[in-house]
Amino acid sequence: MTVHAPPSIEQLVQTLRYLCKQPSTAGQIDELRTMAEHIALLVRRLGMHVRIAATGTAPVIIAHRSGRRPQTLLLYHHYDTPPTGPWRHWSHEPFDIAERDGRVFGRGVAGGKGALAAHLAALQTILHREGELPCGITLVIEGAATTGSYGLQEALHAHGDLLQGDAILASVGDRDATNTPICVSGSKGWIRLRLSAHGPAYPLPTGFAASVANPLWRLIWALASLKGDDEDVRIEGFYDAVEGPSRNDNAVIRQLQLASAARRDAWRIDQFLFGIDGAALSRSEVTLPTCNVSSITVEPSGETPVIPAQATALLDIQLVPHQQPDAIVALIQHHLHEKGFPDIVIERLPGGYPPLMTATDNPFVTQVAAIGATVFERPLVVVPAGPYTVPFSLLVGHHPIPTVSLGLTPVVSATFAPDEYIPINDLSRHSRLLIELLGQLWR
C-alpha cells in the first residue's frame, strides 16, 4: 500500500487555531451562525459547492465535490462545543489554543473542531498533490450535536440534492487502552425530556410544608420511580425490545480493552458502577440503554428557604436497536401515571433520533478498520455502538448505507472540562487515515 504524507503539523494547527478562535457554544445562536460562516469559507477554498442551511437554530453546512470515482463518502462533523465554564479554571484563554508537551489545548480541540480540522487539512493536501479528489466528498457539519441534532433532519431534507453518499464516516468516539481508535459501526439513539412539577402560584415560606405539596419532592419521587439504586430502569416494557449482542459481536466486545485506569485517574473516581471492569465494562457501554438525569432546577432559584413554585429535571436516554423514541416516551408517560404522578408534565425536547446499526462485518466497515490498522500499526476493534451518539439514522434517511465512526482522541481529553486537549500526533494520524481511506475506497 502506498503511504501518503499527512498535512504538516503547522498546517493542522493553523486550521485548528482558526476554528477555535471563534466561540461556538451550544445554544448560543449568534456564535453558531458566525462559526458556520467561518467554516463555509474554509470549505469553499476546497472548491466545494457549499450551502448554509438556516434551520432556526444552529446552521448546518452541507457541501459536495465530485471526484475521479463516481462514489461519494459523506463526512459528518459538528462545530458546537460545551460552555467553557469560568476562564480562571483554564491554564490559558480557552479560545486561543496553546501547545504544550506535544498537545494542543483549547475549547473544541478534541470535541468536534479537531476532527474537522484534520479532515479539512487532509482534503486540502490531496487537492494540492493530485488536483482532484479520488472520490466524491459530501460534508455535513452541524451545530447542534450536543443538544440532539435539532434541525439537522430539516436541513438535510431541504438540501437533498447535495446530500450524496455511498457510505458515512464520523469522528465521534473513544480510544482503547493502547490509544488506538475504537471503530464503531453504528450508534445508539437519543431522546431528551423535560419533566416538570408545579406547586403554588408563587414561593411560600417553608413552614407551610406541612400542608402544601412541594413540587421538588414530587419531582424527586417521580424520578426515583424511573430507576432503582441497582441501576435498573423500572419503566415497565423499557427493556422488552432489547436484544443481546450476537455471538460474533459478543466475542469482539470481549476483546475491547478500554483505558479504564486512565479514566478513573482523570475523572477522580474510585471505581465504575458495582466495580465492573474489563469485558463487563465494555459490554455495558456497547449494549445497554441509558436513563440519565443531567440537571434539576427550581423556580425561583437561590438559597432562600422556600417551597418553590416549580421544579424541573432534564432527562436524556440512549436507545439500543429496536427501541424506538416514540414508544419509549409513551412508556414513561404510562409509568408515571400508573405510579401516581399524573401531575408530572413530560415535554419531549427538540432533537434526538432512533438508533442505527451497520453490521460489524460490512465490507466498508472492515475496509476502514483495515486501513486504520496500517495507520496506527495495531488492529482496530470494531464494535456495533458506544457511549457516544451520532445521528446516523438522520443522515442515512430512507436509503441505508454503511456507517462508521472512529474515535479521534481518548475520552479523558476533558471535552466538557477546562484545559480540553488533543495530542498533536492523534490529529496528524486522523488526517492521514482519511487520506489513505480515500485513496483505496471503491478501487
Short mmCIF file of C-alpha atoms in Angstrom, two decimals:
data_model
loop_
_atom_site.label_atom_id
_atom_site.label_comp_id
_atom_site.label_asym_id
_atom_site.label_seq_id
_atom_site.Cartn_x
_atom_site.Cartn_y
_atom_site.Cartn_z
CA MET A 1 0.00 0.00 0.00
CA THR A 2 1.27 3.47 -0.87
CA VAL A 3 1.77 5.56 2.27
CA HIS A 4 0.89 9.21 1.76
CA ALA A 5 2.26 12.03 3.87
CA PRO A 6 -0.28 13.79 6.09
CA PRO A 7 -0.61 17.56 6.22
CA SER A 8 2.18 19.34 8.04
CA ILE A 9 1.77 19.90 11.76
CA GLU A 10 1.89 23.63 11.10
CA GLN A 11 -1.00 23.36 8.64
CA LEU A 12 -3.09 21.27 11.04
CA VAL A 13 -2.53 23.59 13.99
CA GLN A 14 -3.17 26.67 11.86
CA THR A 15 -6.54 25.27 10.69
CA LEU A 16 -7.46 24.26 14.22
CA ARG A 17 -6.49 27.68 15.59
CA TYR A 18 -8.77 29.33 13.02
CA LEU A 19 -11.70 27.12 14.02
CA CYS A 20 -11.19 27.51 17.77
CA LYS A 21 -10.71 31.29 17.68
CA GLN A 22 -14.45 31.73 17.07
CA PRO A 23 -16.55 30.57 20.05
CA SER A 24 -19.43 28.26 19.14
CA THR A 25 -21.05 27.37 22.43
CA ALA A 26 -24.05 25.04 22.18
CA GLY A 27 -27.28 27.01 22.15
CA GLN A 28 -25.63 30.40 21.53
CA ILE A 29 -27.20 31.16 18.16
CA ASP A 30 -25.15 34.25 17.28
CA GLU A 31 -21.90 32.41 17.97
CA LEU A 32 -23.03 29.38 15.98
CA ARG A 33 -24.09 31.43 12.96
CA THR A 34 -20.75 33.24 12.86
CA MET A 35 -18.93 29.91 13.23
CA ALA A 36 -20.90 28.42 10.33
CA GLU A 37 -19.77 31.30 8.08
CA HIS A 38 -16.15 30.77 9.12
CA ILE A 39 -16.35 27.06 8.30
CA ALA A 40 -18.10 27.68 4.98
CA LEU A 41 -15.21 29.94 3.96
CA LEU A 42 -12.69 27.14 4.59
CA VAL A 43 -14.80 24.61 2.72
CA ARG A 44 -15.26 26.88 -0.31
CA ARG A 45 -11.47 27.10 -0.58
CA LEU A 46 -11.55 23.35 -1.31
CA GLY A 47 -13.57 24.01 -4.44
CA MET A 48 -16.72 22.54 -2.94
CA HIS A 49 -20.28 23.59 -3.64
CA VAL A 50 -21.37 24.93 -0.23
CA ARG A 51 -24.70 25.82 1.31
CA ILE A 52 -25.52 27.01 4.79
CA ALA A 53 -28.90 25.66 5.83
CA ALA A 54 -30.54 28.03 8.31
CA THR A 55 -32.77 25.84 10.48
CA GLY A 56 -33.93 28.41 13.03
CA THR A 57 -31.35 27.03 15.47
CA ALA A 58 -27.77 26.20 14.61
CA PRO A 59 -26.94 26.37 10.87
CA VAL A 60 -25.90 23.21 9.03
CA ILE A 61 -23.13 23.39 6.43
CA ILE A 62 -23.70 20.99 3.53
CA ALA A 63 -21.05 20.78 0.81
CA HIS A 64 -20.15 18.49 -2.08
CA ARG A 65 -17.38 17.98 -4.59
CA SER A 66 -17.13 15.15 -7.12
CA GLY A 67 -14.03 13.04 -7.58
CA ARG A 68 -12.40 10.68 -10.06
CA ARG A 69 -14.55 7.76 -8.97
CA PRO A 70 -18.34 8.04 -9.07
CA GLN A 71 -18.88 7.00 -5.45
CA THR A 72 -19.13 9.53 -2.63
CA LEU A 73 -18.05 9.40 1.00
CA LEU A 74 -20.13 11.52 3.40
CA LEU A 75 -18.12 13.01 6.25
CA TYR A 76 -20.12 14.02 9.33
CA HIS A 77 -18.80 16.69 11.71
CA HIS A 78 -20.08 19.17 14.28
CA TYR A 79 -18.81 22.55 15.46
CA ASP A 80 -20.83 23.21 18.63
CA THR A 81 -18.94 22.91 21.90
CA PRO A 82 -19.84 22.81 25.60
CA PRO A 83 -19.51 26.05 27.61
CA THR A 84 -16.02 26.87 28.82
CA GLY A 85 -17.05 27.42 32.42
CA PRO A 86 -15.09 30.02 34.40
CA TRP A 87 -11.97 31.04 32.48
CA ARG A 88 -9.97 31.11 35.73
CA HIS A 89 -10.07 27.30 35.70
CA TRP A 90 -8.17 27.23 32.39
CA SER A 91 -4.40 27.47 32.09
CA HIS A 92 -4.87 29.90 29.18
CA GLU A 93 -7.65 31.61 27.25
CA PRO A 94 -9.89 28.73 26.02
CA PHE A 95 -10.40 30.13 22.50
CA ASP A 96 -6.72 30.92 21.93
CA ILE A 97 -5.21 27.46 21.57
CA ALA A 98 -1.96 26.63 23.32
CA GLU A 99 0.69 23.98 22.58
CA ARG A 100 2.41 22.17 25.43
CA ASP A 101 4.20 18.82 25.65
CA GLY A 102 3.02 17.62 22.24
CA ARG A 103 -0.60 18.56 22.93
CA VAL A 104 -2.94 21.31 21.73
CA PHE A 105 -5.25 22.83 24.37
CA GLY A 106 -8.45 24.78 23.76
CA ARG A 107 -12.23 24.50 23.74
CA GLY A 108 -13.30 22.21 20.92
CA VAL A 109 -9.90 20.75 20.01
CA ALA A 110 -10.98 17.23 20.98
CA GLY A 111 -14.75 17.56 20.82
CA GLY A 112 -15.52 18.41 17.20
CA LYS A 113 -13.16 21.04 15.83
CA GLY A 114 -10.03 18.88 15.98
CA ALA A 115 -11.57 16.19 13.78
CA LEU A 116 -12.92 18.80 11.37
CA ALA A 117 -9.51 20.49 11.11
CA ALA A 118 -7.85 17.12 10.44
CA HIS A 119 -10.26 16.24 7.64
CA LEU A 120 -10.23 19.69 6.01
CA ALA A 121 -6.42 19.66 6.03
CA ALA A 122 -6.43 16.13 4.56
CA LEU A 123 -8.68 17.18 1.67
CA GLN A 124 -6.54 20.25 1.04
CA THR A 125 -3.41 18.08 0.95
CA ILE A 126 -4.97 15.67 -1.57
CA LEU A 127 -6.13 18.51 -3.83
CA HIS A 128 -2.71 20.19 -3.70
CA ARG A 129 -0.98 16.91 -4.58
CA GLU A 130 -3.40 15.49 -7.16
CA GLY A 131 -5.59 18.39 -8.29
CA GLU A 132 -8.75 16.37 -7.67
CA LEU A 133 -10.33 14.08 -5.09
CA PRO A 134 -10.11 10.30 -5.53
CA CYS A 135 -13.87 10.01 -4.98
CA GLY A 136 -16.74 12.37 -4.25
CA ILE A 137 -16.94 14.02 -0.83
CA THR A 138 -20.03 15.32 0.90
CA LEU A 139 -19.59 17.29 4.11
CA VAL A 140 -22.36 17.63 6.69
CA ILE A 141 -21.25 19.89 9.54
CA GLU A 142 -23.87 20.74 12.15
CA GLY A 143 -24.02 22.98 15.19
CA ALA A 144 -26.46 21.14 17.46
CA ALA A 145 -24.82 17.75 18.02
CA THR A 146 -24.50 18.26 21.78
CA THR A 147 -28.22 19.02 22.08
CA GLY A 148 -29.75 16.27 19.96
CA SER A 149 -29.07 17.48 16.38
CA TYR A 150 -32.22 19.59 16.35
CA GLY A 151 -32.79 21.00 12.86
CA LEU A 152 -30.48 18.54 11.11
CA GLN A 153 -33.25 16.46 9.55
CA GLU A 154 -34.98 19.58 8.24
CA ALA A 155 -31.74 20.86 6.71
CA LEU A 156 -30.95 17.54 5.05
CA HIS A 157 -34.44 17.35 3.57
CA ALA A 158 -34.26 20.90 2.20
CA HIS A 159 -30.88 20.36 0.52
CA GLY A 160 -31.20 16.76 -0.57
CA ASP A 161 -29.69 17.50 -3.99
CA LEU A 162 -26.29 17.98 -2.34
CA LEU A 163 -26.72 15.06 0.03
CA GLN A 164 -24.90 12.33 -1.86
CA GLY A 165 -23.20 9.42 -0.14
CA ASP A 166 -22.41 5.73 -0.58
CA ALA A 167 -21.01 5.46 2.95
CA ILE A 168 -20.72 7.68 6.04
CA LEU A 169 -17.66 8.35 8.18
CA ALA A 170 -17.87 10.22 11.50
CA SER A 171 -15.16 11.11 14.02
CA VAL A 172 -17.01 10.57 17.30
CA GLY A 173 -15.80 8.03 19.83
CA ASP A 174 -13.01 6.88 22.10
CA ARG A 175 -9.56 5.29 22.03
CA ASP A 176 -8.74 1.98 23.67
CA ALA A 177 -6.05 1.27 26.28
CA THR A 178 -3.34 1.37 23.58
CA ASN A 179 -4.57 4.76 22.24
CA THR A 180 -5.90 3.06 19.10
CA PRO A 181 -9.25 4.35 17.76
CA ILE A 182 -12.27 2.23 18.56
CA CYS A 183 -14.13 1.59 15.30
CA VAL A 184 -17.89 1.85 15.84
CA SER A 185 -20.23 0.68 13.08
CA GLY A 186 -23.43 2.32 14.35
CA SER A 187 -24.93 4.49 17.02
CA LYS A 188 -27.44 4.30 19.83
CA GLY A 189 -30.47 6.54 19.57
CA TRP A 190 -31.14 9.53 21.78
CA ILE A 191 -34.13 11.29 23.29
CA ARG A 192 -34.23 14.27 25.67
CA LEU A 193 -37.11 15.02 28.02
CA ARG A 194 -38.04 17.77 30.45
CA LEU A 195 -40.06 16.65 33.48
CA SER A 196 -41.81 19.39 35.45
CA ALA A 197 -43.76 19.51 38.71
CA HIS A 198 -45.82 22.59 39.59
CA GLY A 199 -46.58 23.83 43.09
CA PRO A 200 -48.10 27.04 44.44
CA ALA A 201 -48.50 30.09 42.22
CA TYR A 202 -45.50 31.71 43.93
CA PRO A 203 -42.92 30.62 46.53
CA LEU A 204 -44.21 30.11 50.06
CA PRO A 205 -42.50 30.14 53.46
CA THR A 206 -41.17 26.72 54.44
CA GLY A 207 -43.45 26.48 57.44
CA PHE A 208 -46.29 25.61 55.07
CA ALA A 209 -44.50 22.37 54.06
CA ALA A 210 -46.81 20.52 56.46
CA SER A 211 -49.87 21.48 54.43
CA VAL A 212 -48.71 22.38 50.88
CA ALA A 213 -47.17 19.92 48.40
CA ASN A 214 -43.60 20.77 47.48
CA PRO A 215 -43.07 20.31 43.70
CA LEU A 216 -39.42 19.46 44.23
CA TRP A 217 -40.31 16.47 46.40
CA ARG A 218 -42.88 15.39 43.79
CA LEU A 219 -40.23 15.52 41.10
CA ILE A 220 -37.65 13.66 43.20
CA TRP A 221 -40.11 10.87 43.96
CA ALA A 222 -41.14 10.64 40.30
CA LEU A 223 -37.52 10.40 39.17
CA ALA A 224 -36.78 7.78 41.82
CA SER A 225 -39.59 5.63 40.41
CA LEU A 226 -37.86 5.54 37.00
CA LYS A 227 -34.67 3.87 38.15
CA GLY A 228 -33.59 1.89 41.18
CA ASP A 229 -30.37 2.03 43.15
CA ASP A 230 -29.45 -1.19 41.36
CA GLU A 231 -29.25 1.00 38.19
CA ASP A 232 -32.13 -0.98 36.65
CA VAL A 233 -34.69 1.11 34.73
CA ARG A 234 -38.08 0.35 36.29
CA ILE A 235 -40.27 1.58 33.48
CA GLU A 236 -42.42 -1.40 32.52
CA GLY A 237 -41.60 -2.53 28.99
CA PHE A 238 -38.41 -0.46 28.74
CA TYR A 239 -36.22 -3.49 28.06
CA ASP A 240 -38.74 -5.51 26.03
CA ALA A 241 -37.19 -4.66 22.65
CA VAL A 242 -33.60 -5.00 23.83
CA GLU A 243 -31.67 -7.91 22.36
CA GLY A 244 -28.26 -9.09 23.49
CA PRO A 245 -25.27 -8.91 21.17
CA SER A 246 -24.75 -11.61 18.58
CA ARG A 247 -22.17 -14.29 19.29
CA ASN A 248 -19.74 -12.59 16.92
CA ASP A 249 -20.27 -9.13 18.43
CA ASN A 250 -20.00 -10.51 21.94
CA ALA A 251 -16.64 -12.07 21.09
CA VAL A 252 -15.38 -8.76 19.70
CA ILE A 253 -16.65 -6.78 22.69
CA ARG A 254 -14.69 -9.10 24.99
CA GLN A 255 -11.52 -8.15 23.09
CA LEU A 256 -12.12 -4.44 23.64
CA GLN A 257 -9.71 -3.10 26.24
CA LEU A 258 -10.90 0.27 27.47
CA ALA A 259 -8.50 2.67 29.15
CA SER A 260 -10.31 2.17 32.45
CA ALA A 261 -7.41 3.07 34.73
CA ALA A 262 -6.76 6.30 32.82
CA ARG A 263 -10.44 7.18 33.06
CA ARG A 264 -10.60 6.63 36.81
CA ASP A 265 -7.47 8.70 37.23
CA ALA A 266 -8.65 11.61 35.07
CA TRP A 267 -12.21 11.59 36.41
CA ARG A 268 -11.07 11.07 40.04
CA ILE A 269 -13.47 8.21 40.67
CA ASP A 270 -12.60 5.14 42.71
CA GLN A 271 -14.47 2.65 40.56
CA PHE A 272 -17.14 2.17 37.93
CA LEU A 273 -20.67 1.12 38.90
CA PHE A 274 -20.62 -2.03 41.01
CA GLY A 275 -16.86 -2.29 40.47
CA ILE A 276 -17.23 -3.52 36.88
CA ASP A 277 -14.20 -3.52 34.61
CA GLY A 278 -12.79 -5.39 31.65
CA ALA A 279 -15.33 -7.15 29.42
CA ALA A 280 -18.25 -6.22 31.69
CA LEU A 281 -17.42 -2.52 31.34
CA SER A 282 -17.11 -2.81 27.56
CA ARG A 283 -20.37 -4.74 27.29
CA SER A 284 -22.28 -2.19 29.37
CA GLU A 285 -21.13 0.73 27.22
CA VAL A 286 -21.75 -1.02 23.90
CA THR A 287 -25.00 -2.87 24.53
CA LEU A 288 -27.03 -1.19 27.30
CA PRO A 289 -29.54 1.65 27.01
CA THR A 290 -29.23 4.52 29.49
CA CYS A 291 -31.56 6.69 31.57
CA ASN A 292 -29.70 9.73 32.85
CA VAL A 293 -30.71 12.81 34.85
CA SER A 294 -28.48 15.73 33.84
CA SER A 295 -29.96 18.55 35.91
CA ILE A 296 -32.63 19.52 38.45
CA THR A 297 -33.68 23.14 38.88
CA VAL A 298 -36.29 25.03 40.86
CA GLU A 299 -38.06 28.32 40.31
CA PRO A 300 -37.17 30.68 41.69
CA SER A 301 -33.56 29.61 42.14
CA GLY A 302 -31.46 30.77 45.05
CA GLU A 303 -30.60 29.88 48.62
CA THR A 304 -33.60 31.44 50.37
CA PRO A 305 -35.57 28.70 52.18
CA VAL A 306 -38.95 28.46 50.42
CA ILE A 307 -41.40 26.00 48.99
CA PRO A 308 -40.60 26.52 45.26
CA ALA A 309 -43.25 27.24 42.67
CA GLN A 310 -41.87 24.74 40.15
CA ALA A 311 -39.22 22.03 39.84
CA THR A 312 -37.76 20.76 36.56
CA ALA A 313 -35.44 17.91 35.60
CA LEU A 314 -33.71 17.17 32.31
CA LEU A 315 -33.64 13.51 31.34
CA ASP A 316 -31.68 12.00 28.47
CA ILE A 317 -32.00 8.42 27.28
CA GLN A 318 -29.78 6.47 24.90
CA LEU A 319 -31.57 3.75 22.96
CA VAL A 320 -30.26 0.48 21.59
CA PRO A 321 -31.54 -1.26 18.42
CA HIS A 322 -35.30 -1.93 18.31
CA GLN A 323 -36.02 0.68 20.99
CA GLN A 324 -37.93 3.49 19.32
CA PRO A 325 -38.14 7.06 20.70
CA ASP A 326 -41.93 7.46 20.45
CA ALA A 327 -42.55 4.12 22.12
CA ILE A 328 -40.18 4.88 25.00
CA VAL A 329 -41.77 8.28 25.65
CA ALA A 330 -45.20 6.62 25.73
CA LEU A 331 -43.92 4.04 28.24
CA ILE A 332 -42.61 6.81 30.52
CA GLN A 333 -45.91 8.66 30.38
CA HIS A 334 -47.81 5.48 31.25
CA HIS A 335 -45.36 4.63 34.02
CA LEU A 336 -45.67 7.98 35.79
CA HIS A 337 -49.46 7.87 35.58
CA GLU A 338 -49.58 4.36 37.00
CA LYS A 339 -47.16 5.23 39.81
CA GLY A 340 -49.32 8.12 40.98
CA PHE A 341 -47.59 11.02 39.24
CA PRO A 342 -50.15 12.22 36.67
CA ASP A 343 -49.26 15.79 37.69
CA ILE A 344 -45.71 15.47 36.30
CA VAL A 345 -45.59 17.21 32.93
CA ILE A 346 -43.44 15.49 30.29
CA GLU A 347 -42.06 17.57 27.42
CA ARG A 348 -40.05 15.95 24.68
CA LEU A 349 -37.28 18.35 23.77
CA PRO A 350 -36.37 19.05 20.13
CA GLY A 351 -33.82 16.79 18.50
CA GLY A 352 -32.96 13.19 19.14
CA TYR A 353 -33.11 10.25 16.76
CA PRO A 354 -33.57 6.46 16.60
CA PRO A 355 -30.63 4.04 16.83
CA LEU A 356 -28.99 2.73 13.67
CA MET A 357 -26.51 -0.11 13.34
CA THR A 358 -24.39 -1.30 10.44
CA ALA A 359 -23.16 -4.88 10.66
CA THR A 360 -19.63 -5.01 12.03
CA ASP A 361 -18.61 -7.29 9.14
CA ASN A 362 -19.91 -4.92 6.45
CA PRO A 363 -17.22 -4.53 3.71
CA PHE A 364 -16.95 -0.76 4.22
CA VAL A 365 -16.56 -1.19 7.96
CA THR A 366 -13.87 -3.85 7.59
CA GLN A 367 -12.01 -1.75 4.99
CA VAL A 368 -11.97 1.30 7.28
CA ALA A 369 -10.71 -0.88 10.15
CA ALA A 370 -8.01 -2.45 7.93
CA ILE A 371 -6.73 0.92 6.71
CA GLY A 372 -6.83 2.24 10.26
CA ALA A 373 -4.70 -0.70 11.36
CA THR A 374 -1.98 0.30 8.91
CA VAL A 375 -2.01 3.91 10.08
CA PHE A 376 -1.95 3.06 13.78
CA GLU A 377 0.11 -0.14 13.37
CA ARG A 378 -2.36 -2.05 15.53
CA PRO A 379 -5.65 -3.83 14.79
CA LEU A 380 -8.76 -1.70 15.33
CA VAL A 381 -11.51 -3.32 17.37
CA VAL A 382 -14.90 -3.00 15.64
CA VAL A 383 -17.99 -2.81 17.87
CA PRO A 384 -21.62 -2.01 16.96
CA ALA A 385 -22.02 1.04 19.23
CA GLY A 386 -20.51 3.01 22.08
CA PRO A 387 -21.39 5.51 24.81
CA TYR A 388 -21.48 8.39 22.28
CA THR A 389 -24.29 9.04 19.81
CA VAL A 390 -24.09 10.05 16.14
CA PRO A 391 -27.20 11.00 14.09
CA PHE A 392 -26.58 8.22 11.56
CA SER A 393 -30.30 7.48 11.28
CA LEU A 394 -30.95 11.05 10.11
CA LEU A 395 -28.01 11.05 7.68
CA VAL A 396 -28.91 7.70 6.14
CA GLY A 397 -32.58 8.55 5.57
CA HIS A 398 -34.54 6.04 3.53
CA HIS A 399 -31.59 4.61 1.59
CA PRO A 400 -29.48 2.57 4.01
CA ILE A 401 -25.75 2.95 3.50
CA PRO A 402 -22.90 1.69 5.71
CA THR A 403 -21.72 3.83 8.62
CA VAL A 404 -18.55 4.05 10.70
CA SER A 405 -17.30 6.36 13.43
CA LEU A 406 -13.66 6.49 14.52
CA GLY A 407 -12.60 7.93 17.86
CA LEU A 408 -10.26 10.88 17.38
CA THR A 409 -8.89 11.14 20.90
CA PRO A 410 -9.28 9.48 24.32
CA VAL A 411 -12.37 10.20 26.38
CA VAL A 412 -10.11 11.61 29.12
CA SER A 413 -9.38 14.65 26.93
CA ALA A 414 -11.75 16.83 29.02
CA THR A 415 -14.19 17.82 26.27
CA PHE A 416 -16.59 19.16 28.92
CA ALA A 417 -13.95 20.50 31.30
CA PRO A 418 -11.22 23.15 31.43
CA ASP A 419 -7.96 22.52 29.56
CA GLU A 420 -9.51 20.33 26.88
CA TYR A 421 -6.67 18.87 24.83
CA ILE A 422 -5.67 16.67 21.94
CA PRO A 423 -2.26 15.11 21.24
CA ILE A 424 -0.86 16.60 18.04
CA ASN A 425 0.12 13.13 16.86
CA ASP A 426 -3.52 11.97 17.15
CA LEU A 427 -4.58 14.92 15.00
CA SER A 428 -1.98 14.07 12.37
CA ARG A 429 -2.86 10.37 12.20
CA HIS A 430 -6.57 11.14 11.97
CA SER A 431 -5.79 13.29 8.95
CA ARG A 432 -3.58 10.64 7.38
CA LEU A 433 -6.22 7.96 7.91
CA LEU A 434 -8.69 9.89 5.74
CA ILE A 435 -6.06 10.36 3.03
CA GLU A 436 -5.31 6.62 2.95
CA LEU A 437 -9.01 5.73 3.04
CA LEU A 438 -9.91 7.95 0.11
CA GLY A 439 -7.01 6.52 -1.87
CA GLN A 440 -8.33 2.97 -1.53
CA LEU A 441 -12.13 3.17 -1.30
CA TRP A 442 -14.09 1.67 -4.21
CA ARG A 443 -10.98 0.85 -6.25
#
